[in-house]
Structures are given as structure tokens and as C-alpha cells.
Amino acid sequence: MREMFRHIRRLVQFKSLWLFFFFLKAIMSVLLVIPFFLTTNGILSSSLFSKGLISDWDMSVIIELFSGRGEIIPVYLISILIAAVIYMVIMQFLNGGLYYLIVSGETAPVKWNIFFAECGVNFIMHIKISLMMLLIYIILLPAGMLFVNVLGLAGGNLVGKSVLMMMFFKLGVLAVILLAASFFSDSIRAASAAYPEKSFGEVVKIGARYFRPRLLTLLGIFVLTFLPFLLVWGAVEWLAIQSVEIMAGMIGIIVEFLLFQISAFTRTGQKLWYLFYFGRDFNSQNPGRFLPKQAELPLSN
Amino acid sequence: MKSGLKGLVRWSMILLRILIPCIFDIIIFSQTAFSFDTLKIEASLDTLKKEISGTVEYQLPQMPNLSSVEFQLFPNVYFNEDSPYLRGKGQFLEHFMKNKKWAGMDIDSILINGNNLSAELKIEYTRGMLKLADSTDLAGKISRIYFKTRIPEFGDRLSYFKNEYLLDGWFPNPAILQSNGMWYNPYYGSFCELAGEYSNYEVSLTLPAGLVVVAAAPPVQAEVTGDIAKYHYLFGPAHDFALAISANYLIDSTNVGSTVIRIFYRDFERPALRLVRDAARHAYRYMVQNVGDYQYGYLNYAFVDFAFSGGLELPGLIALSSPKDAPMFSHMYESMVFHETAHQWFYGMIGSNQVEAPWMDEAVSAYFTDKIQIATYGEKANLLDFADFKISNKDMYRFISGLSGKVGIINKPAYSFTTQMDYFGLMYVKGSLVIETFDRQLGDSLSATFWREYYSRFLFKHPKPEDFVALAAEIGGENYRRLLESLLNVSARVDYSLEGLKNRRIDSANIEISVILRKEGNLHFPVRYCLILANGDTLNYQWNTDYDSEEIVVKSSQPATAAIIDPEFKFAVDDNLLNNSMAVKGDGKPALRLSSGILLLVESLLSYIGGI
């Protein structure tokens, strides 16, 4: 546990990396949202009916907006899908540098030339890993759904709020299944960083060997790093609602926007925090090319 | 002396024989002042074979030259894969086809005044027809039908699941004899519900002991002999007599006014009791206060295991799908209770024909659902209020209307629909907005008069769409006839909008305000619009909508900051409420806030996809 919290310090040391990944995500999202803003502003700005949206998430405005312009929904969904694919490809490029950094145990500041060089070297390997993971997710998701539905049958006589609790429990089980897949992905990516000379099959084997005995530990670590994020997210949500209510108008909206961005920034930090711990642990088991050179002692006659 | 005493006793007996049924009738049917024919049903439920069989006896109407008899065999909607009823119910059809266990009703024989006329009986789908020679006069004769119903597994209104039963349309129900002497025997296509004539019911039911039977009223007589129980029910006037049966039912009973509300639940459904009880009371009170008295002594709710989520209205009995599928952090389940309770008025006691004009019960009940929802939980967020997300029943209606009920004629039969979404979108949602438009145009005072008059005029009768429209014209004037006829019979998008708002200074003291009003659709009904001036004053006007658009020019000392057409949203069918108002100076804040929220959603999505 103490080890875990020690890695928060690394998060602060690598703040440039943190900011880099946050801004990448934010810029991609802003590019996607600008056309949405321009379209909706054209519809909402002159209408008095839309004013309800300033003080709370008035669904009647949102419903009027989308039911009146139903044709724009598929356009937005396709745009989001395209942006998600582009972002995923960019991330496969950046994963080379990111996993190099976390497994090598390099200290701050980030040496960006090395970072990007590693990005280029491992790009194809990360694309391969992503394609394989895509296949795994395609299999896991329906299989997981089937499993949680079987759980649902067990709770068939529940009513009311207990059903809601059961639903959250089922979601939790599904999340664990998907998280396990993501830990597997992390393990292979880390193996590719430690053993760049090895083939895809060998890298998968090294990753799988590391992943199997540590699944529960990694799950525990992930939950530990995720809880503070959840707290921040909850606090941000609450503060955002308060800010809009108390500071009516533009100031409230700006404060809410900043709070939302804090939430997005924290989410990036959470994953980096987890990865710092994970990278160190992986290195201790599979140092690969990061094995410290043995000191050569001069032989005395 | 002895013979005198004998005579007195004899006369006393005759008098008693006459008086007892009268007293009985007065006691049982004292709440109504109507006289109806009686349907005598004797039936027994075979829980092993999943069959219910018995006889139905009734006196044929006193219609001169009546030479034919028709009755309904509703269970035949589950007869085979060609059933028009199952065509729109894919999940049931699939189930029946997979299991090859079809259901239906067999008629063993039909006797008229004791004569077996089964050879003359013709059965087509759900229609039983006995046509005799024209010279035959069947008026006032006694018809006795021997039937056997095979109950489907996983049906909708007639079904069993394990050892629990929902029985609706389980006996041969007389068709409706119209004033022209023709029988009306409904065509049960997709989305149709049972339609029947009002009768009093005398029902004797034999079934294994240990099963709890839910009927519209408790039995007047119950005998248990060994493993067999026999119940005798008296109920009416009603156009149907349905039952829900389970060995696991417990009863929760409360009084509201002179009515007993009974909820039949299984032990695991106990947590939902309070919610259903409160919702039932709210709905009952609202309907009594705003429409008319509930005519029966009991209002029953029974949780059943449907093959779908929802509720089912039956006279005096409401079947609710078990709340195990309805997480109660919203008021969605209460909304269903409100809706089905409203049906006790608009379907149960005012017997509009769901098969031919489903809007008369579904749209009207959906509208009253919204009214009860507002009266109980307020105008805003009456469906859900979670993390600052506020959703009202009206929001949901408008959302669904936008998806599926934008265009289409409201006044059309249930069997003319092809998809559930279309039926729901038009009949429930768009229909509700149509009724709301009509009701809000009437205004509070005339609206109260309309619904009370509609109730008292058509209590235990079968109003048709033209009756509804005629009453609207009688109470509101001819304008309302035109309004309703347009709303119900014409498929067109309705949209009132503002297309321009300008201020032009004409001299040092006056400003010319010009506003362009536009309407889409075929409604010819005056609409209110207003101008909001810079000093906060509001100028109210009325647009007669003679043309599709019109430029209005007003002189004022103050410039206008905004204009609104239909500011009270009285035209609930208006397809787009965002264009009902226009401000001179735009405000980017709503779009900015919405985009800020969407930005966070997209960022979160990218986080999960990209892993960071």
C-alpha cells in the first residue's frame, strides 16, 4: 500500500507527461465538439425555451433539440466513432513511448526525443496488440453479458431498489471481466517495451506469464487508484451542480467547465498512477533490456 | 282458516320469491341505476391440463326478427401462426412456433332454449356465428354455450406461467348487437384488446383448493370440499370478467372513500406494496374528483409474471407486471399504475371500443396519466430527478413522439397498425398530446365540464369518436369540433414558430416592431402570441391563423426584446417548442453549457477507448 502511494510522487514528477496526455485527449474532444456547439448554438441562442439549460440539465430542452433535429444524431455518432478510431491509432503510436517510460523506470523529466523514438519503434507491435485485444473484447463482452445475465436469474425475485443494486453488482462483475482484459493488454504492451527484439508471439507469452498470477493484485491496485478518482468525480459533479445554481449565468458555466476538465485530468492521472506501479512491478519480474548492467570489478593479481 | 293460512303462506312465498331477487339486485347493483342482461358462467380450471371449461348462459336481446347469434372466442388468437393477432407480437409468435403448443377455444355445443344447434355453428378465427332461417325469432331466448379453453403458456392477456394464471377472454363472450340489428364481432388484429357488451356477471368457478383467485370483486360464496374449491362471484355491469390466479398471493387491503383497494402480491413483492398503494390512491382520488365516481366496490391490483413489462387494464382488476423488473429510483412504475387506473374510467366504465378507436381509451388514459403525475409529483422532474437531470412524463412523451409518433392519423383502428412502436407512438404519446391540446384549449372550467359530462353521458355505454367530438362541440362550440377533427383525422406535422423579430425606430418617440408568425399544419384555431418589451412589459395578442404566415407590425415606445407564440404551450402537439420564441439578442450560454457537458462525455469515452 505504502509502495502504491509512493508512486503519486512519480505522477507529480512526470507532470509534463500527465499534461501531455490530458491535452491530447482534450484537444481531440474540443475538435469534435466545436461543430456540435456551432449547430446547437444556432438553434438554441435565440430561443427563450432553451434558457432552462442554463440553471439545470433541463431534459425538455435536450429532447426538443434532438427530436426536432433527429437527423443530426447519426452524424454526431459517426463523427464520434471516427474520432475514437483516430484517437486509438494515435494512442497506439504513443503507447510505445509510454510503456517504455513506465517499464524502464526512467526518472523525470521526460526525455521527449527518446520517448518519440520508442513510439516509432514499437508502433506496429502496439497496433498488433490492439487488434488482438479487439478480438478478445469482442469475445469477452457477449460472454460477460451472458454470465451477468445468469447472475440476474439468481436475483429474479428481487424488487424495487434491490434490482438497482443487483444491476450495479452485475455491472461491477462485467467491469471486472473487462478490466482483466485491459490488464492483460497492459502486460503484453509492457513486455513489448522490455523485449523489443522478440516476436509478437513471444511477447504475448511473456505478458501472459506475468499477468496470470498477478490478476488479483493488479485488480486491487487498480481499484485503489480508481477510488480517489471516483471521489474527485463525485465531488466535481456536486460542485458543478452547486456552481451553476449559485453562480447563475456565464460564471457558473465556466466554473462547471473547469470542474469537468479537472475530472478529465484526474482520470488521466489515475491511469498514469496505476501504470507507474504496474511498470515498476513488471520490471522487477521481467527486466528485459532494462536489466541494470553488472558492475565489473577489477581482478587483482 | 287453515286454507286461509295456507293461502297466506303461499302468497307470502310468491311475494318473497319476487322480492328476494329484487333486494338482491338492489344490494349488489345499488351503485348503478342500470338494468343489464346477466351472463351466467360455470367453469372449472384444470391445472394439470391447463384448461378451463364450462358453460356460458345468457338471454338473447329482445331485438325483433333476431335470427342469428354471434359470440367471441378470443383464445383463438393463439390458435396458429396465421393469427392476425400474433402478427405484431413477434416474441409470442416465436415462442408458440418453437414450442408448437398452440391454444384456443373449442365449442362443444350451443343450445338455444334447450335445442342443440351446434350443427349450424360456424367458427371463423375469433368469431362464433349461428345463423338460422330468417323466419326464426331468437329474441329473448336463452343461449347456452359449452366451451373448453386451452390456456397458452406465455401469452399476454390469457396465459399461464408455472402454476399462475391470468385469464382474460377465457369464456365465449357475446358479440355486441347494434341498434340496426347487426352483430358487431371485433376483428382481433395486432394490438387489439377485448371489446364486449356490458353485462352483469354471475360466475361459478371450481378449481383446486389452495389457489388464490383475484377477480373484480371477492366471492359472495366460497366452498372448499377436500382438494376442490368453488367460488361464486357477482359483478357488473362490466364488459369483461377477468381473473388472476396464484397459490402465492397475499392480500393488502385499504379503503379509499367507499372503495376497497386490494393489492395481490407475492411475498417477494412486499417492498413494492407501499408505492403501489400510494399510487393507486392518488390515481383513484384524482379520477373521482375530475371525471366521476368509481362504480364498483373494489379496485384490485395483482402482480403477475408477464412475458413483457407493463400493465393490463381489466374491469375492476389491474394486472401489473411484477416490479422486479422496475428499479424504483424513478416514478416510472407509479406512472404505469396511474395509467392502468385511469383505464378503469376510460375503457372500464366508459366503454369505448379499443379495437376500432384505441385513442379513446389509450390516448385519453395517457393524458390523464400525465395529469395525475403532475398533480402528485409536480410539473417538472415528475418522472426522474437524479444528479440534476430532471425528466418529466411530458418530456418522455415528447421524446417518444419525436421518434415514432410524428405523423399519422390518430383516429384509426388498432388492427391497422403494423409495429408496436407505431402503435405506442401514435396512440399513447401523440394521442395524449392531441387530447392535451384539446383540453388546454378548452380551459380549466370547460374542461372540467367536458370530462364530467362525458362520464355521465357515456357511463356503461360505448361512445364512438363522433360522440366525443359532438360533445366537444356542444360544450366548447363548433370551433372545437373543427379542432378535434383536424387533430384526430389529419396526419400532418404541427408547428408554430417565429421567423423574425425586428425593431425599427420611426421617430424619437416610437419604434416599429415587426414579427413574422408562421404555422405548419392544418389547424385553424386562434393562437396567442406576445411581445416582451425592453421595460419588462408584455403585449398580448391573438393570431387567427387564417394564413400560414403573417407579418405583424406594432408601434411601441419601447423596443421588443423577445416574442413568443403560444407562450403557455397550449398546442401540445407543436412539434418544435424551441422555435416558439425569439429573442432579439442571442444567448450562447445554453449551447455552451450543453457543449461543455458533451465535451466531458467525449473525453471520458476517449479515456476508456485509449486507455488513458
XYZ file of N, CA, C and O in Angstrom, chain B residues 259-412:
616
model
N -64.515 2.772 -1.602
C -63.931 1.684 -2.398
C -62.803 1.001 -1.630
O -62.014 1.665 -0.952
N -62.761 -0.298 -1.767
C -61.664 -1.057 -1.158
C -60.605 -1.299 -2.229
O -60.916 -1.843 -3.286
N -59.392 -0.860 -1.927
C -58.292 -1.128 -2.867
C -57.557 -2.364 -2.365
O -57.065 -2.398 -1.240
N -57.536 -3.394 -3.197
C -56.843 -4.636 -2.806
C -55.646 -4.853 -3.728
O -55.767 -4.719 -4.954
N -54.509 -5.145 -3.104
C -53.311 -5.446 -3.904
C -52.929 -6.893 -3.624
O -52.745 -7.280 -2.474
N -52.836 -7.674 -4.670
C -52.459 -9.090 -4.537
C -50.994 -9.210 -4.921
O -50.627 -8.896 -6.050
N -50.184 -9.666 -3.975
C -48.739 -9.688 -4.193
C -48.153 -11.000 -3.701
O -48.759 -11.701 -2.885
N -46.979 -11.329 -4.208
C -46.224 -12.447 -3.680
C -45.282 -11.887 -2.627
O -44.973 -10.689 -2.657
N -44.816 -12.744 -1.740
C -44.039 -12.244 -0.599
C -42.843 -11.399 -1.042
O -42.530 -10.382 -0.439
N -42.202 -11.826 -2.140
C -41.008 -11.082 -2.568
C -41.359 -9.705 -3.125
O -40.487 -8.865 -3.309
N -42.648 -9.472 -3.377
C -43.050 -8.163 -3.914
C -43.484 -7.196 -2.809
O -43.865 -6.055 -3.099
N -43.372 -7.632 -1.569
C -43.802 -6.810 -0.433
C -43.164 -5.407 -0.430
O -43.845 -4.415 -0.161
N -41.853 -5.287 -0.767
C -41.249 -3.943 -0.739
C -41.932 -2.939 -1.674
O -41.788 -1.735 -1.482
N -42.621 -3.437 -2.690
C -43.244 -2.508 -3.652
C -44.661 -2.107 -3.245
O -45.278 -1.262 -3.884
N -45.148 -2.719 -2.158
C -46.559 -2.520 -1.789
C -46.925 -1.068 -1.543
O -47.921 -0.563 -2.059
N -46.104 -0.419 -0.722
C -46.445 0.949 -0.311
C -46.539 1.864 -1.530
O -47.457 2.682 -1.639
N -45.564 1.684 -2.401
C -45.515 2.513 -3.609
C -46.789 2.323 -4.451
O -47.406 3.291 -4.887
N -47.186 1.078 -4.645
C -48.365 0.808 -5.476
C -49.625 1.305 -4.772
O -50.509 1.906 -5.406
N -49.680 1.098 -3.460
C -50.851 1.538 -2.695
C -51.014 3.058 -2.801
O -52.105 3.559 -3.098
N -49.902 3.780 -2.599
C -49.971 5.248 -2.670
C -50.356 5.714 -4.072
O -51.176 6.617 -4.238
N -49.727 5.071 -5.071
C -50.018 5.471 -6.456
C -51.488 5.197 -6.786
O -52.151 6.026 -7.421
N -51.994 4.058 -6.330
C -53.394 3.704 -6.611
C -54.327 4.731 -5.967
O -55.306 5.179 -6.582
N -54.020 5.121 -4.748
C -54.868 6.112 -4.050
C -54.863 7.452 -4.779
O -55.906 8.057 -4.988
N -53.641 7.900 -5.154
C -53.539 9.195 -5.863
C -54.382 9.167 -7.124
O -55.143 10.097 -7.400
N -54.217 8.088 -7.877
C -54.920 7.998 -9.167
C -56.427 7.931 -8.944
O -57.191 8.614 -9.636
N -56.837 7.124 -7.994
C -58.271 6.954 -7.720
C -58.897 8.304 -7.364
O -59.927 8.702 -7.919
N -58.248 8.990 -6.420
C -58.807 10.274 -5.960
C -58.890 11.272 -7.112
O -59.869 11.990 -7.261
N -57.816 11.312 -7.899
C -57.792 12.275 -8.998
C -58.932 12.011 -9.982
O -59.634 12.924 -10.409
N -59.099 10.742 -10.315
C -60.118 10.386 -11.306
C -61.524 10.633 -10.771
O -62.389 11.123 -11.501
N -61.745 10.317 -9.510
C -63.075 10.550 -8.915
C -63.374 12.050 -8.896
O -64.470 12.490 -9.244
N -62.358 12.804 -8.519
C -62.532 14.255 -8.407
C -62.736 14.918 -9.776
O -63.521 15.847 -9.901
N -62.041 14.438 -10.775
C -62.048 15.142 -12.058
C -62.878 14.509 -13.160
O -63.121 15.145 -14.177
N -63.275 13.264 -12.966
C -64.077 12.613 -14.013
C -65.420 12.123 -13.460
O -66.469 12.557 -13.917
N -65.389 11.227 -12.513
C -66.648 10.729 -11.956
C -66.397 9.591 -10.987
O -65.262 9.102 -10.870
N -67.443 9.178 -10.309
C -67.296 8.148 -9.266
C -66.878 6.805 -9.847
O -67.263 6.446 -10.960
N -66.162 6.078 -9.034
C -65.837 4.688 -9.378
C -67.067 3.860 -9.026
O -67.600 3.969 -7.911
N -67.534 3.060 -9.941
C -68.847 2.426 -9.778
C -68.849 1.085 -9.054
O -69.901 0.537 -8.783
N -67.678 0.544 -8.805
C -67.643 -0.771 -8.154
C -67.148 -0.633 -6.718
O -66.554 0.384 -6.350
N -67.354 -1.674 -5.940
C -66.945 -1.639 -4.536
C -65.462 -1.897 -4.340
O -64.885 -1.517 -3.321
N -64.841 -2.560 -5.328
C -63.443 -2.956 -5.178
C -62.625 -2.515 -6.381
O -63.118 -2.545 -7.511
N -61.380 -2.127 -6.104
C -60.424 -1.861 -7.178
C -59.220 -2.743 -6.873
O -58.586 -2.596 -5.819
N -58.950 -3.672 -7.763
C -57.946 -4.705 -7.475
C -56.707 -4.558 -8.346
O -56.811 -4.263 -9.535
N -55.564 -4.771 -7.728
C -54.284 -4.774 -8.444
C -53.623 -6.124 -8.165
O -53.563 -6.544 -7.004
N -53.147 -6.777 -9.195
C -52.464 -8.063 -8.982
C -51.142 -8.060 -9.742
O -51.099 -7.699 -10.923
N -50.081 -8.438 -9.036
C -48.785 -8.574 -9.718
C -48.792 -9.906 -10.464
O -49.128 -10.941 -9.881
N -48.419 -9.852 -11.708
C -48.375 -11.095 -12.492
C -47.049 -11.176 -13.245
O -46.372 -10.161 -13.438
N -46.706 -12.380 -13.650
C -45.461 -12.561 -14.407
C -45.771 -12.543 -15.886
O -46.038 -13.564 -16.489
N -45.754 -11.361 -16.437
C -45.983 -11.210 -17.862
C -44.739 -11.603 -18.637
O -43.654 -11.610 -18.091
N -44.941 -11.864 -19.909
C -43.784 -12.046 -20.772
C -43.302 -10.681 -21.265
O -42.447 -10.589 -22.112
N -43.876 -9.609 -20.769
C -43.421 -8.261 -21.116
C -43.609 -7.365 -19.894
O -44.330 -7.728 -18.964
N -42.953 -6.220 -19.900
C -43.107 -5.274 -18.790
C -44.260 -4.341 -19.086
O -44.343 -3.799 -20.175
N -45.118 -4.151 -18.118
C -46.220 -3.223 -18.332
C -47.414 -3.594 -17.484
O -47.318 -4.416 -16.574
N -48.526 -2.989 -17.821
C -49.745 -3.252 -17.075
C -50.859 -3.613 -18.033
O -50.756 -3.406 -19.242
N -51.909 -4.170 -17.482
C -53.048 -4.578 -18.311
C -54.320 -4.198 -17.576
O -54.520 -4.590 -16.422
N -55.159 -3.411 -18.262
C -56.398 -2.982 -17.633
C -57.501 -3.982 -17.910
O -57.646 -4.447 -19.042
N -58.227 -4.330 -16.878
C -59.383 -5.226 -16.978
C -60.431 -4.613 -16.069
O -60.068 -3.948 -15.094
N -61.708 -4.810 -16.316
C -62.689 -4.133 -15.457
C -62.551 -4.545 -13.988
O -62.600 -5.730 -13.653
N -62.309 -3.578 -13.145
C -62.192 -3.813 -11.702
C -60.906 -4.492 -11.296
O -60.677 -4.727 -10.104
N -60.073 -4.822 -12.237
C -58.840 -5.565 -11.948
C -57.708 -5.051 -12.836
O -57.870 -4.937 -14.047
N -56.594 -4.744 -12.187
C -55.442 -4.260 -12.945
C -54.300 -5.248 -12.749
O -53.920 -5.542 -11.610
N -53.796 -5.774 -13.833
C -52.660 -6.693 -13.748
C -51.388 -5.889 -13.998
O -51.293 -5.169 -14.995
N -50.460 -5.973 -13.069
C -49.204 -5.223 -13.198
C -48.055 -6.217 -13.297
O -48.007 -7.165 -12.509
N -47.156 -5.979 -14.237
C -46.017 -6.893 -14.304
C -45.216 -6.703 -13.025
O -45.105 -5.602 -12.495
N -44.699 -7.819 -12.539
C -44.030 -7.799 -11.248
C -42.963 -6.706 -11.213
O -42.190 -6.578 -12.156
N -42.913 -5.919 -10.141
C -41.960 -4.796 -10.120
C -40.513 -5.243 -10.068
O -39.611 -4.415 -9.982
N -40.271 -6.541 -10.146
C -38.878 -6.988 -10.088
C -38.067 -6.488 -11.275
O -36.853 -6.487 -11.228
N -38.763 -6.076 -12.327
C -38.020 -5.560 -13.479
C -37.962 -4.037 -13.499
O -37.516 -3.447 -14.457
N -38.461 -3.411 -12.442
C -38.561 -1.950 -12.476
C -37.841 -1.313 -11.305
O -38.428 -1.112 -10.260
N -36.562 -1.022 -11.454
C -35.852 -0.352 -10.365
C -36.559 0.958 -10.014
O -36.800 1.782 -10.882
N -36.894 1.118 -8.748
C -37.773 2.237 -8.409
C -37.017 3.476 -7.941
O -37.248 3.980 -6.862
N -36.081 3.919 -8.745
C -35.459 5.185 -8.408
C -36.065 6.288 -9.270
O -35.695 7.429 -9.197
N -37.036 5.888 -10.098
C -37.789 6.891 -10.851
C -39.270 6.668 -10.504
O -39.597 5.776 -9.739
N -40.149 7.493 -11.080
C -41.586 7.299 -10.842
C -42.238 6.563 -12.013
O -43.423 6.721 -12.267
N -41.448 5.782 -12.705
C -41.934 5.070 -13.890
C -43.018 4.043 -13.517
O -44.013 3.917 -14.223
N -42.787 3.324 -12.446
C -43.748 2.281 -12.073
C -45.067 2.916 -11.625
O -46.147 2.443 -11.977
N -44.954 4.010 -10.867
C -46.169 4.716 -10.442
C -46.942 5.202 -11.671
O -48.169 5.147 -11.706
N -46.184 5.653 -12.672
C -46.809 6.143 -13.893
C -47.655 5.035 -14.530
O -48.760 5.286 -15.026
N -47.125 3.809 -14.482
C -47.886 2.677 -15.033
C -49.152 2.428 -14.204
O -50.228 2.181 -14.760
N -49.031 2.543 -12.875
C -50.207 2.355 -12.005
C -51.247 3.444 -12.316
O -52.444 3.158 -12.425
N -50.784 4.678 -12.489
C -51.706 5.785 -12.821
C -52.442 5.470 -14.124
O -53.650 5.650 -14.237
N -51.664 5.028 -15.111
C -52.239 4.794 -16.441
C -53.317 3.707 -16.384
O -54.423 3.896 -16.907
N -52.976 2.607 -15.748
C -53.938 1.498 -15.716
C -55.164 1.869 -14.866
O -56.277 1.421 -15.158
N -54.956 2.673 -13.851
C -56.093 3.098 -13.026
C -57.002 4.028 -13.842
O -58.233 3.900 -13.783
N -56.402 4.923 -14.608
C -57.209 5.824 -15.454
C -58.064 5.014 -16.428
O -59.188 5.397 -16.771
N -57.525 3.865 -16.840
C -58.284 2.987 -17.751
C -59.573 2.472 -17.109
O -60.492 2.075 -17.828
N -59.646 2.417 -15.791
C -60.889 1.943 -15.164
C -62.043 2.865 -15.548
O -63.195 2.447 -15.580
N -61.702 4.112 -15.875
C -62.719 5.063 -16.331
C -62.820 4.991 -17.863
O -63.887 4.752 -18.390
N -61.676 5.187 -18.520
C -61.687 5.257 -19.987
C -61.347 3.901 -20.587
O -60.214 3.650 -20.980
N -62.304 3.041 -20.541
C -62.265 1.680 -21.047
C -63.232 0.868 -20.187
O -64.148 0.247 -20.693
N -63.006 0.940 -18.847
C -63.801 0.137 -17.935
C -65.233 0.625 -17.843
O -66.167 -0.093 -18.203
N -65.397 1.846 -17.380
C -66.761 2.352 -17.155
C -67.309 3.126 -18.351
O -68.513 3.208 -18.546
N -66.407 3.749 -19.107
C -66.831 4.369 -20.379
C -66.264 3.445 -21.449
O -65.066 3.445 -21.722
N -67.132 2.620 -22.001
C -66.653 1.507 -22.813
C -66.382 1.828 -24.257
O -66.993 1.245 -25.159
N -65.447 2.733 -24.501
C -65.080 3.000 -25.894
C -64.459 1.730 -26.480
O -63.949 0.897 -25.746
N -64.485 1.623 -27.783
C -64.039 0.387 -28.436
C -62.558 0.471 -28.777
O -62.165 1.153 -29.727
N -61.738 -0.251 -28.036
C -60.290 -0.199 -28.247
C -59.915 -0.744 -29.619
O -58.924 -0.326 -30.193
N -60.711 -1.659 -30.152
C -60.366 -2.280 -31.431
C -60.512 -1.263 -32.572
O -59.651 -1.151 -33.439
N -61.591 -0.502 -32.540
C -61.875 0.419 -33.645
C -61.304 1.821 -33.422
O -60.957 2.495 -34.390
N -61.257 2.269 -32.187
C -60.762 3.632 -31.901
C -59.925 3.604 -30.622
O -60.363 4.075 -29.576
N -58.726 3.036 -30.716
C -57.925 2.874 -29.491
C -57.560 4.193 -28.805
O -57.314 4.208 -27.606
N -57.562 5.294 -29.565
C -57.190 6.569 -28.934
C -58.170 6.937 -27.818
O -57.799 7.621 -26.865
N -59.430 6.446 -27.951
C -60.446 6.862 -26.981
C -60.171 6.325 -25.584
O -60.670 6.865 -24.594
N -59.392 5.252 -25.499
C -59.008 4.839 -24.145
C -57.508 5.030 -23.909
O -57.108 5.525 -22.870
N -56.665 4.701 -24.904
C -55.221 4.797 -24.664
C -54.745 6.249 -24.592
O -54.025 6.627 -23.671
N -55.140 7.052 -25.573
C -54.678 8.439 -25.588
C -55.251 9.207 -24.398
O -54.542 9.962 -23.718
N -56.540 8.973 -24.130
C -57.179 9.696 -23.025
C -56.569 9.256 -21.691
O -56.258 10.092 -20.834
N -56.331 7.951 -21.535
C -55.711 7.478 -20.283
C -54.277 7.990 -20.155
O -53.834 8.327 -19.060
N -53.559 8.022 -21.278
C -52.178 8.536 -21.230
C -52.180 10.009 -20.821
O -51.323 10.456 -20.055
N -53.174 10.749 -21.322
C -53.275 12.165 -20.944
C -53.560 12.300 -19.455
O -52.940 13.106 -18.757
N -54.496 11.476 -18.967
C -54.810 11.547 -17.532
C -53.642 11.043 -16.679
O -53.450 11.516 -15.568
N -52.859 10.131 -17.216
C -51.646 9.687 -16.503
C -50.754 10.894 -16.239
O -50.251 11.092 -15.133
N -50.581 11.696 -17.268
C -49.731 12.875 -17.133
C -50.311 13.858 -16.122
O -49.584 14.441 -15.309
N -51.635 14.018 -16.166
C -52.291 14.943 -15.222
C -52.097 14.453 -13.782
O -51.826 15.254 -12.881
N -52.244 13.145 -13.574
C -52.088 12.602 -12.213
C -50.628 12.742 -11.782
O -50.325 13.085 -10.634
N -49.733 12.489 -12.731
C -48.290 12.599 -12.449
C -47.948 14.029 -11.999
O -47.214 14.218 -11.034
N -48.508 15.009 -12.685
C -48.251 16.415 -12.337
C -48.874 16.722 -10.973
O -48.244 17.342 -10.117
N -50.116 16.262 -10.773
C -50.795 16.543 -9.500
C -50.055 15.895 -8.327
O -50.052 16.422 -7.216
N -49.394 14.781 -8.566
C -48.728 14.055 -7.473
C -47.293 14.514 -7.259
O -46.862 14.717 -6.123
N -46.552 14.678 -8.343
C -45.101 14.945 -8.198
C -44.671 16.299 -8.762
O -43.480 16.580 -8.803
N -45.611 17.099 -9.210
C -45.244 18.416 -9.731
C -45.008 18.380 -11.232
O -44.944 17.324 -11.845
N -44.871 19.595 -11.789
C -44.769 19.731 -13.250
C -43.430 19.236 -13.783
O -43.357 18.561 -14.791
N -42.362 19.613 -13.047
C -41.017 19.312 -13.538
C -40.470 18.091 -12.812
O -40.744 17.891 -11.638
N -39.678 17.323 -13.483
C -38.988 16.171 -12.871
C -39.961 15.208 -12.211
O -39.625 14.602 -11.205
N -41.169 15.070 -12.759
C -42.118 14.164 -12.107
C -41.877 12.693 -12.457
O -42.553 11.810 -11.950
N -40.891 12.448 -13.308
C -40.546 11.062 -13.630
C -39.192 10.691 -13.029
O -39.007 9.615 -12.493
N -38.248 11.621 -13.116
C -36.897 11.336 -12.613
C -36.204 12.636 -12.226
O -36.265 13.620 -12.953
N -35.562 12.629 -11.065
C -34.747 13.763 -10.649
C -33.475 13.178 -10.065
O -33.420 12.783 -8.907
N -32.455 13.076 -10.889
C -31.238 12.399 -10.460
C -30.033 13.185 -10.962
O -29.912 13.452 -12.159
N -29.151 13.556 -10.015
C -27.915 14.288 -10.335
C -28.198 15.472 -11.258
O -27.513 15.652 -12.272
N -29.189 16.257 -10.892
C -29.557 17.463 -11.632
C -30.211 17.174 -12.994
O -30.519 18.088 -13.736
N -30.396 15.893 -13.323
C -31.109 15.562 -14.547
C -32.584 15.436 -14.194
O -32.966 14.596 -13.388
N -33.369 16.310 -14.792
C -34.787 16.340 -14.456
C -35.607 15.914 -15.667
O -35.526 16.537 -16.716
N -36.360 14.869 -15.487
C -37.181 14.377 -16.605
C -38.631 14.269 -16.156
O -38.917 13.716 -15.093
N -39.511 14.824 -16.957
C -40.935 14.737 -16.637
C -41.605 13.750 -17.593
O -41.028 13.370 -18.621
N -42.791 13.364 -17.217
C -43.569 12.469 -18.070
C -43.769 13.098 -19.454
O -43.679 12.436 -20.473
N -44.012 14.418 -19.442
C -44.228 15.125 -20.711
C -42.970 15.058 -21.577
O -43.066 14.881 -22.800
N -41.797 15.174 -20.941
C -40.544 15.078 -21.705
C -40.476 13.729 -22.412
O -40.078 13.639 -23.573
N -40.867 12.700 -21.661
C -40.810 11.356 -22.242
C -41.790 11.249 -23.418
O -41.453 10.709 -24.468
N -42.982 11.807 -23.231
C -43.971 11.771 -24.310
C -43.409 12.462 -25.563
O -43.524 11.961 -26.667
N -42.821 13.632 -25.344
C -42.340 14.402 -26.491
C -41.157 13.700 -27.158
O -40.999 13.749 -28.365
N -40.343 13.032 -26.329
C -39.203 12.305 -26.877
C -39.695 11.152 -27.763
O -39.248 11.003 -28.907
N -40.635 10.378 -27.228
C -41.142 9.225 -27.994
C -41.915 9.717 -29.217
O -41.809 9.151 -30.303
N -42.640 10.805 -29.020
C -43.393 11.366 -30.140
C -42.432 11.769 -31.263
O -42.708 11.560 -32.443
N -41.294 12.329 -30.879
C -40.288 12.722 -31.869
C -39.719 11.518 -32.601
O -39.375 11.584 -33.780
N -39.638 10.398 -31.899
C -39.062 9.198 -32.517
C -40.055 8.459 -33.399
O -39.716 7.996 -34.479
N -41.310 8.342 -32.887
C -42.197 7.418 -33.603
C -43.592 7.944 -33.884
O -44.326 7.326 -34.635
N -43.976 9.035 -33.270
C -45.370 9.432 -33.453
C -45.524 10.782 -34.114
O -46.472 11.515 -33.836
N -44.567 11.133 -35.000
C -44.613 12.479 -35.566
C -45.810 12.669 -36.483
O -46.502 13.657 -36.396
N -45.995 11.763 -37.371
C -47.124 11.872 -38.289
C -47.941 10.592 -38.284
O -47.440 9.520 -37.987
N -49.170 10.735 -38.621
C -50.055 9.568 -38.646
C -51.409 9.974 -38.116
O -51.525 10.865 -37.280
N -52.426 9.305 -38.622
C -53.795 9.621 -38.197
C -54.061 8.947 -36.858
O -53.732 7.769 -36.668
N -54.629 9.701 -35.941
C -54.900 9.163 -34.605
C -56.160 8.297 -34.621
O -56.205 7.260 -33.973
N -57.135 8.768 -35.370
C -58.433 8.093 -35.348
C -58.450 6.918 -36.326
O -58.990 7.011 -37.437
N -57.813 5.833 -35.930
C -57.838 4.648 -36.800
C -57.792 3.385 -35.936
O -57.377 3.440 -34.773
